[in-house]
Amino acid sequence: MKLLTPLIAASLAGASLMHAAESSITSKSFGTTTNGVKVELYTLTNEKGASASISSYGGIVTKLLIPDRSGKFDDVVLGFDKLSSYEKKSPYFGALIGRYGNRIAKGKFSLDGETYTLATNNNGQSLHGGIKGFDKVVWQATPVVTKQGPSLKLTYTSKDGEEGYPGTLSVTATYTLTNKNELKLVYTATTDKDTIVNLTHHSYFNLAGQGNGDILGHLLTLKSGKYTPIDKVLITTGELTPVKGTPFDFRKATVIGDRINQENEQLKFAGGYDHNWVASKLPGHLGVVAKVEEPKSGRVMEVLSTEPGVQFYSGNFLDGTLVGKEGKVYPFRSGFCLEPQHYPDSPNHPNFPSVELKPGQTYKNTIIYRFSTKS
Ligand code: GLA
């Protein structure tokens, strides 16, 4: 293992050595892809001792160690021990998603009067960037220590026509584990031709610790009065539907499992929650879109974002067949995702906020997963 940055000595004045605070970035080999590309695994450790491991393959957060109310660290994200498992079959565990997070109906959209056909990989639809999305490419990684905490800058240039998308897209994703126990993700992108873009993050969280049962007892708050319903192939219908009086109303903290098995067409289509909520905040402004609390560990996670929507997915496709880290298995609904993003299938719904990016413009998206505890 290589230590890439000098340890930053923190102020120890008045503090016990047990809390000696230092932040660091280390790297080690995560193996070689089946195409022979070397992959590195970086570990960012902040002054509080929390750490995030990130793979240059797929920008994947493979491990996230966060303290509970008694100060005990647990890994709160699902994932694999080996690169080959991510390459073989991963339901986007911890991944950087692009060029377009979520589904585009039949993989088709038009822009400037031209129709584009994307790679389809999900029941005839295009999901999360297509067959070889940003979760399956190797990113250039540069570690940097910032004032906020240790950080990793990932860059990738997606060629014009990759997975069917127009324009050469130059993407930067900067992951910082701040000294306030926040995992902060900042994405920027530029293009040389009119195109569409919608980047997001796909960690499966279990605030009781990965492999520690299902997430149905977690309490969820979604600051949204509306959501975007889907059809039976999980494609957004284009409507914005009030959550009031439905199992989609999470405006007050509610246990995830409370209503998930209710008789409801939307829940039936997705096998649980797998929907986009319309964020109640000013567009483009960073604000809280979701909050999750796990009563036993006391861990709390707030999600802040600049994006107009957030996908809440209750891990309905997990079925216990994947063997995860430390041999843990991941049963039905044993992890949840909160993916801040633009609404699904936006290019085909002119009433949704635009996802177009033109030459000269810079796409920017900030997502923060902020951890704390509650007694
Ligand atoms: C997203 C989708 C889900 C599912 C998962 C991956 O969150 O919305 O339907 O495809 O990714 O399994």
PDB file of N, CA, C and O in Angstrom, residues 54-107:
ATOM      1  N   ILE A  54     -12.311   4.034  -3.054  1.00  0.00           N
ATOM      2  CA  ILE A  54     -12.854   4.327  -4.388  1.00  0.00           C
ATOM      3  C   ILE A  54     -11.988   3.658  -5.439  1.00  0.00           C
ATOM      4  O   ILE A  54     -10.766   3.795  -5.435  1.00  0.00           O
ATOM      5  N   SER A  55     -12.638   2.971  -6.350  1.00  0.00           N
ATOM      6  CA  SER A  55     -11.917   2.263  -7.410  1.00  0.00           C
ATOM      7  C   SER A  55     -11.857   3.131  -8.675  1.00  0.00           C
ATOM      8  O   SER A  55     -12.845   3.794  -9.021  1.00  0.00           O
ATOM      9  N   SER A  56     -10.705   3.091  -9.364  1.00  0.00           N
ATOM     10  CA  SER A  56     -10.622   3.868 -10.613  1.00  0.00           C
ATOM     11  C   SER A  56     -11.491   3.208 -11.689  1.00  0.00           C
ATOM     12  O   SER A  56     -11.873   3.841 -12.660  1.00  0.00           O
ATOM     13  N   TYR A  57     -11.826   1.931 -11.513  1.00  0.00           N
ATOM     14  CA  TYR A  57     -12.802   1.278 -12.400  1.00  0.00           C
ATOM     15  C   TYR A  57     -14.194   1.712 -11.935  1.00  0.00           C
ATOM     16  O   TYR A  57     -14.590   1.462 -10.789  1.00  0.00           O
ATOM     17  N   GLY A  58     -14.916   2.390 -12.798  1.00  0.00           N
ATOM     18  CA  GLY A  58     -16.296   2.766 -12.511  1.00  0.00           C
ATOM     19  C   GLY A  58     -16.498   3.841 -11.464  1.00  0.00           C
ATOM     20  O   GLY A  58     -17.633   4.129 -11.097  1.00  0.00           O
ATOM     21  N   GLY A  59     -15.398   4.439 -10.952  1.00  0.00           N
ATOM     22  CA  GLY A  59     -15.545   5.458  -9.900  1.00  0.00           C
ATOM     23  C   GLY A  59     -16.351   4.898  -8.730  1.00  0.00           C
ATOM     24  O   GLY A  59     -17.115   5.611  -8.077  1.00  0.00           O
ATOM     25  N   ILE A  60     -16.179   3.609  -8.476  1.00  0.00           N
ATOM     26  CA  ILE A  60     -17.025   2.890  -7.508  1.00  0.00           C
ATOM     27  C   ILE A  60     -16.575   3.119  -6.057  1.00  0.00           C
ATOM     28  O   ILE A  60     -15.392   2.956  -5.752  1.00  0.00           O
ATOM     29  N   VAL A  61     -17.516   3.484  -5.204  1.00  0.00           N
ATOM     30  CA  VAL A  61     -17.241   3.546  -3.761  1.00  0.00           C
ATOM     31  C   VAL A  61     -17.405   2.107  -3.269  1.00  0.00           C
ATOM     32  O   VAL A  61     -18.515   1.584  -3.203  1.00  0.00           O
ATOM     33  N   THR A  62     -16.290   1.453  -2.983  1.00  0.00           N
ATOM     34  CA  THR A  62     -16.344   0.027  -2.626  1.00  0.00           C
ATOM     35  C   THR A  62     -16.561  -0.173  -1.129  1.00  0.00           C
ATOM     36  O   THR A  62     -16.983  -1.238  -0.705  1.00  0.00           O
ATOM     37  N   LYS A  63     -16.223   0.848  -0.350  1.00  0.00           N
ATOM     38  CA  LYS A  63     -16.290   0.711   1.110  1.00  0.00           C
ATOM     39  C   LYS A  63     -16.465   2.095   1.725  1.00  0.00           C
ATOM     40  O   LYS A  63     -15.842   3.057   1.245  1.00  0.00           O
ATOM     41  N   LEU A  64     -17.270   2.201   2.763  1.00  0.00           N
ATOM     42  CA  LEU A  64     -17.478   3.494   3.413  1.00  0.00           C
ATOM     43  C   LEU A  64     -17.623   3.243   4.915  1.00  0.00           C
ATOM     44  O   LEU A  64     -18.643   2.710   5.364  1.00  0.00           O
ATOM     45  N   LEU A  65     -16.568   3.582   5.658  1.00  0.00           N
ATOM     46  CA  LEU A  65     -16.567   3.313   7.105  1.00  0.00           C
ATOM     47  C   LEU A  65     -17.016   4.550   7.866  1.00  0.00           C
ATOM     48  O   LEU A  65     -16.356   5.599   7.820  1.00  0.00           O
ATOM     49  N   ILE A  66     -18.152   4.412   8.556  1.00  0.00           N
ATOM     50  CA  ILE A  66     -18.802   5.549   9.223  1.00  0.00           C
ATOM     51  C   ILE A  66     -19.124   5.145  10.662  1.00  0.00           C
ATOM     52  O   ILE A  66     -19.605   4.037  10.898  1.00  0.00           O
ATOM     53  N   PRO A  67     -18.896   6.047  11.645  1.00  0.00           N
ATOM     54  CA  PRO A  67     -19.167   5.679  13.041  1.00  0.00           C
ATOM     55  C   PRO A  67     -20.655   5.637  13.386  1.00  0.00           C
ATOM     56  O   PRO A  67     -21.450   6.391  12.821  1.00  0.00           O
ATOM     57  N   ASP A  68     -20.986   4.753  14.350  1.00  0.00           N
ATOM     58  CA  ASP A  68     -22.352   4.758  14.877  1.00  0.00           C
ATOM     59  C   ASP A  68     -22.366   5.663  16.124  1.00  0.00           C
ATOM     60  O   ASP A  68     -21.372   6.334  16.412  1.00  0.00           O
ATOM     61  N   ARG A  69     -23.470   5.628  16.875  1.00  0.00           N
ATOM     62  CA  ARG A  69     -23.572   6.577  18.009  1.00  0.00           C
ATOM     63  C   ARG A  69     -22.545   6.312  19.102  1.00  0.00           C
ATOM     64  O   ARG A  69     -22.194   7.214  19.851  1.00  0.00           O
ATOM     65  N   SER A  70     -21.997   5.077  19.151  1.00  0.00           N
ATOM     66  CA  SER A  70     -20.981   4.812  20.182  1.00  0.00           C
ATOM     67  C   SER A  70     -19.574   4.970  19.629  1.00  0.00           C
ATOM     68  O   SER A  70     -18.589   4.672  20.316  1.00  0.00           O
ATOM     69  N   GLY A  71     -19.449   5.385  18.383  1.00  0.00           N
ATOM     70  CA  GLY A  71     -18.129   5.601  17.786  1.00  0.00           C
ATOM     71  C   GLY A  71     -17.605   4.381  17.050  1.00  0.00           C
ATOM     72  O   GLY A  71     -16.482   4.389  16.546  1.00  0.00           O
ATOM     73  N   LYS A  72     -18.411   3.313  16.964  1.00  0.00           N
ATOM     74  CA  LYS A  72     -17.987   2.095  16.262  1.00  0.00           C
ATOM     75  C   LYS A  72     -18.169   2.279  14.748  1.00  0.00           C
ATOM     76  O   LYS A  72     -19.231   2.688  14.279  1.00  0.00           O
ATOM     77  N   PHE A  73     -17.078   1.954  14.010  1.00  0.00           N
ATOM     78  CA  PHE A  73     -17.131   2.121  12.557  1.00  0.00           C
ATOM     79  C   PHE A  73     -17.686   0.866  11.888  1.00  0.00           C
ATOM     80  O   PHE A  73     -17.311  -0.237  12.236  1.00  0.00           O
ATOM     81  N   ASP A  74     -18.588   1.062  10.937  1.00  0.00           N
ATOM     82  CA  ASP A  74     -19.084  -0.039  10.111  1.00  0.00           C
ATOM     83  C   ASP A  74     -19.071   0.412   8.664  1.00  0.00           C
ATOM     84  O   ASP A  74     -19.177   1.607   8.368  1.00  0.00           O
ATOM     85  N   ASP A  75     -18.993  -0.592   7.796  1.00  0.00           N
ATOM     86  CA  ASP A  75     -19.032  -0.324   6.358  1.00  0.00           C
ATOM     87  C   ASP A  75     -20.508  -0.215   5.952  1.00  0.00           C
ATOM     88  O   ASP A  75     -21.260  -1.190   6.067  1.00  0.00           O
ATOM     89  N   VAL A  76     -20.931   0.950   5.512  1.00  0.00           N
ATOM     90  CA  VAL A  76     -22.361   1.185   5.293  1.00  0.00           C
ATOM     91  C   VAL A  76     -22.796   1.061   3.828  1.00  0.00           C
ATOM     92  O   VAL A  76     -23.915   1.447   3.485  1.00  0.00           O
ATOM     93  N   VAL A  77     -21.908   0.540   2.966  1.00  0.00           N
ATOM     94  CA  VAL A  77     -22.313   0.331   1.564  1.00  0.00           C
ATOM     95  C   VAL A  77     -22.092  -1.114   1.121  1.00  0.00           C
ATOM     96  O   VAL A  77     -21.138  -1.768   1.546  1.00  0.00           O
ATOM     97  N   LEU A  78     -22.971  -1.590   0.253  1.00  0.00           N
ATOM     98  CA  LEU A  78     -22.843  -2.931  -0.308  1.00  0.00           C
ATOM     99  C   LEU A  78     -21.782  -2.918  -1.404  1.00  0.00           C
ATOM    100  O   LEU A  78     -21.544  -1.871  -2.036  1.00  0.00           O
ATOM    101  N   GLY A  79     -21.163  -4.069  -1.638  1.00  0.00           N
ATOM    102  CA  GLY A  79     -20.154  -4.132  -2.706  1.00  0.00           C
ATOM    103  C   GLY A  79     -19.453  -5.466  -2.695  1.00  0.00           C
ATOM    104  O   GLY A  79     -19.895  -6.413  -2.039  1.00  0.00           O
ATOM    105  N   PHE A  80     -18.363  -5.521  -3.463  1.00  0.00           N
ATOM    106  CA  PHE A  80     -17.594  -6.770  -3.585  1.00  0.00           C
ATOM    107  C   PHE A  80     -16.159  -6.561  -3.097  1.00  0.00           C
ATOM    108  O   PHE A  80     -15.660  -5.438  -3.076  1.00  0.00           O
ATOM    109  N   ASP A  81     -15.494  -7.670  -2.797  1.00  0.00           N
ATOM    110  CA  ASP A  81     -14.081  -7.609  -2.414  1.00  0.00           C
ATOM    111  C   ASP A  81     -13.179  -7.488  -3.643  1.00  0.00           C
ATOM    112  O   ASP A  81     -12.076  -6.985  -3.548  1.00  0.00           O
ATOM    113  N   LYS A  82     -13.667  -8.040  -4.778  1.00  0.00           N
ATOM    114  CA  LYS A  82     -12.780  -8.130  -5.943  1.00  0.00           C
ATOM    115  C   LYS A  82     -13.284  -7.364  -7.153  1.00  0.00           C
ATOM    116  O   LYS A  82     -14.485  -7.321  -7.419  1.00  0.00           O
ATOM    117  N   LEU A  83     -12.321  -6.861  -7.925  1.00  0.00           N
ATOM    118  CA  LEU A  83     -12.645  -6.168  -9.176  1.00  0.00           C
ATOM    119  C   LEU A  83     -13.429  -7.092 -10.123  1.00  0.00           C
ATOM    120  O   LEU A  83     -14.405  -6.672 -10.753  1.00  0.00           O
ATOM    121  N   SER A  84     -13.000  -8.362 -10.209  1.00  0.00           N
ATOM    122  CA  SER A  84     -13.645  -9.286 -11.156  1.00  0.00           C
ATOM    123  C   SER A  84     -15.143  -9.436 -10.858  1.00  0.00           C
ATOM    124  O   SER A  84     -15.943  -9.597 -11.785  1.00  0.00           O
ATOM    125  N   SER A  85     -15.532  -9.344  -9.593  1.00  0.00           N
ATOM    126  CA  SER A  85     -16.967  -9.464  -9.262  1.00  0.00           C
ATOM    127  C   SER A  85     -17.731  -8.247  -9.781  1.00  0.00           C
ATOM    128  O   SER A  85     -18.863  -8.365 -10.269  1.00  0.00           O
ATOM    129  N   TYR A  86     -17.104  -7.061  -9.694  1.00  0.00           N
ATOM    130  CA  TYR A  86     -17.749  -5.861 -10.236  1.00  0.00           C
ATOM    131  C   TYR A  86     -17.892  -5.986 -11.752  1.00  0.00           C
ATOM    132  O   TYR A  86     -18.889  -5.588 -12.336  1.00  0.00           O
ATOM    133  N   GLU A  87     -16.845  -6.550 -12.393  1.00  0.00           N
ATOM    134  CA  GLU A  87     -16.877  -6.666 -13.859  1.00  0.00           C
ATOM    135  C   GLU A  87     -17.899  -7.701 -14.315  1.00  0.00           C
ATOM    136  O   GLU A  87     -18.537  -7.531 -15.338  1.00  0.00           O
ATOM    137  N   LYS A  88     -18.006  -8.786 -13.539  1.00  0.00           N
ATOM    138  CA  LYS A  88     -18.874  -9.894 -13.947  1.00  0.00           C
ATOM    139  C   LYS A  88     -20.338  -9.509 -13.902  1.00  0.00           C
ATOM    140  O   LYS A  88     -21.052  -9.550 -14.885  1.00  0.00           O
ATOM    141  N   LYS A  89     -20.808  -9.100 -12.747  1.00  0.00           N
ATOM    142  CA  LYS A  89     -22.238  -8.771 -12.609  1.00  0.00           C
ATOM    143  C   LYS A  89     -22.452  -7.946 -11.350  1.00  0.00           C
ATOM    144  O   LYS A  89     -22.399  -8.478 -10.250  1.00  0.00           O
ATOM    145  N   SER A  90     -22.669  -6.671 -11.543  1.00  0.00           N
ATOM    146  CA  SER A  90     -22.944  -5.824 -10.386  1.00  0.00           C
ATOM    147  C   SER A  90     -24.185  -4.996 -10.676  1.00  0.00           C
ATOM    148  O   SER A  90     -24.306  -4.427 -11.761  1.00  0.00           O
ATOM    149  N   PRO A  91     -25.107  -4.906  -9.724  1.00  0.00           N
ATOM    150  CA  PRO A  91     -26.287  -4.051  -9.943  1.00  0.00           C
ATOM    151  C   PRO A  91     -25.936  -2.573  -9.674  1.00  0.00           C
ATOM    152  O   PRO A  91     -26.645  -1.898  -8.970  1.00  0.00           O
ATOM    153  N   TYR A  92     -24.808  -2.147 -10.238  1.00  0.00           N
ATOM    154  CA  TYR A  92     -24.320  -0.759 -10.113  1.00  0.00           C
ATOM    155  C   TYR A  92     -23.929  -0.421  -8.677  1.00  0.00           C
ATOM    156  O   TYR A  92     -24.010   0.741  -8.271  1.00  0.00           O
ATOM    157  N   PHE A  93     -23.449  -1.423  -7.912  1.00  0.00           N
ATOM    158  CA  PHE A  93     -23.001  -1.161  -6.541  1.00  0.00           C
ATOM    159  C   PHE A  93     -22.012   0.008  -6.523  1.00  0.00           C
ATOM    160  O   PHE A  93     -20.962  -0.039  -7.176  1.00  0.00           O
ATOM    161  N   GLY A  94     -22.324   1.071  -5.791  1.00  0.00           N
ATOM    162  CA  GLY A  94     -21.411   2.193  -5.542  1.00  0.00           C
ATOM    163  C   GLY A  94     -20.945   2.994  -6.744  1.00  0.00           C
ATOM    164  O   GLY A  94     -20.044   3.828  -6.617  1.00  0.00           O
ATOM    165  N   ALA A  95     -21.548   2.773  -7.900  1.00  0.00           N
ATOM    166  CA  ALA A  95     -20.946   3.274  -9.144  1.00  0.00           C
ATOM    167  C   ALA A  95     -21.254   4.725  -9.511  1.00  0.00           C
ATOM    168  O   ALA A  95     -22.236   5.317  -9.061  1.00  0.00           O
ATOM    169  N   LEU A  96     -20.372   5.236 -10.343  1.00  0.00           N
ATOM    170  CA  LEU A  96     -20.549   6.540 -10.986  1.00  0.00           C
ATOM    171  C   LEU A  96     -21.400   6.268 -12.234  1.00  0.00           C
ATOM    172  O   LEU A  96     -21.015   5.463 -13.086  1.00  0.00           O
ATOM    173  N   ILE A  97     -22.550   6.919 -12.320  1.00  0.00           N
ATOM    174  CA  ILE A  97     -23.487   6.610 -13.396  1.00  0.00           C
ATOM    175  C   ILE A  97     -23.513   7.713 -14.453  1.00  0.00           C
ATOM    176  O   ILE A  97     -23.669   8.880 -14.134  1.00  0.00           O
ATOM    177  N   GLY A  98     -23.384   7.314 -15.719  1.00  0.00           N
ATOM    178  CA  GLY A  98     -23.470   8.252 -16.831  1.00  0.00           C
ATOM    179  C   GLY A  98     -23.418   7.491 -18.157  1.00  0.00           C
ATOM    180  O   GLY A  98     -23.157   6.293 -18.154  1.00  0.00           O
ATOM    181  N   ARG A  99     -23.631   8.099 -19.311  1.00  0.00           N
ATOM    182  CA  ARG A  99     -23.914   9.523 -19.414  1.00  0.00           C
ATOM    183  C   ARG A  99     -25.290   9.895 -18.906  1.00  0.00           C
ATOM    184  O   ARG A  99     -25.523  11.054 -18.562  1.00  0.00           O
ATOM    185  N   TYR A 100     -26.233   8.953 -18.908  1.00  0.00           N
ATOM    186  CA  TYR A 100     -27.572   9.326 -18.464  1.00  0.00           C
ATOM    187  C   TYR A 100     -28.069   8.373 -17.380  1.00  0.00           C
ATOM    188  O   TYR A 100     -28.391   7.210 -17.654  1.00  0.00           O
ATOM    189  N   GLY A 101     -28.136   8.851 -16.165  1.00  0.00           N
ATOM    190  CA  GLY A 101     -28.658   8.065 -15.050  1.00  0.00           C
ATOM    191  C   GLY A 101     -30.138   7.808 -15.254  1.00  0.00           C
ATOM    192  O   GLY A 101     -30.876   8.695 -15.671  1.00  0.00           O
ATOM    193  N   ASN A 102     -30.561   6.562 -14.951  1.00  0.00           N
ATOM    194  CA  ASN A 102     -31.947   6.145 -15.077  1.00  0.00           C
ATOM    195  C   ASN A 102     -32.303   5.771 -16.521  1.00  0.00           C
ATOM    196  O   ASN A 102     -31.442   5.695 -17.384  1.00  0.00           O
ATOM    197  N   ARG A 103     -33.594   5.593 -16.775  1.00  0.00           N
ATOM    198  CA  ARG A 103     -34.021   4.983 -18.041  1.00  0.00           C
ATOM    199  C   ARG A 103     -34.382   6.008 -19.109  1.00  0.00           C
ATOM    200  O   ARG A 103     -34.965   7.053 -18.820  1.00  0.00           O
ATOM    201  N   ILE A 104     -34.049   5.659 -20.362  1.00  0.00           N
ATOM    202  CA  ILE A 104     -34.516   6.419 -21.526  1.00  0.00           C
ATOM    203  C   ILE A 104     -35.326   5.421 -22.360  1.00  0.00           C
ATOM    204  O   ILE A 104     -34.821   4.350 -22.745  1.00  0.00           O
ATOM    205  N   ALA A 105     -36.600   5.767 -22.588  1.00  0.00           N
ATOM    206  CA  ALA A 105     -37.533   4.847 -23.241  1.00  0.00           C
ATOM    207  C   ALA A 105     -37.005   4.375 -24.588  1.00  0.00           C
ATOM    208  O   ALA A 105     -36.659   5.188 -25.448  1.00  0.00           O
ATOM    209  N   LYS A 106     -36.941   3.086 -24.744  1.00  0.00           N
ATOM    210  CA  LYS A 106     -36.492   2.416 -25.978  1.00  0.00           C
ATOM    211  C   LYS A 106     -35.121   2.903 -26.442  1.00  0.00           C
ATOM    212  O   LYS A 106     -34.721   2.688 -27.580  1.00  0.00           O
ATOM    213  N   GLY A 107     -34.420   3.601 -25.575  1.00  0.00           N
ATOM    214  CA  GLY A 107     -33.090   4.119 -25.918  1.00  0.00           C
ATOM    215  C   GLY A 107     -33.122   5.159 -27.024  1.00  0.00           C
ATOM    216  O   GLY A 107     -32.126   5.336 -27.734  1.00  0.00           O
TER     217      GLY A 107
END
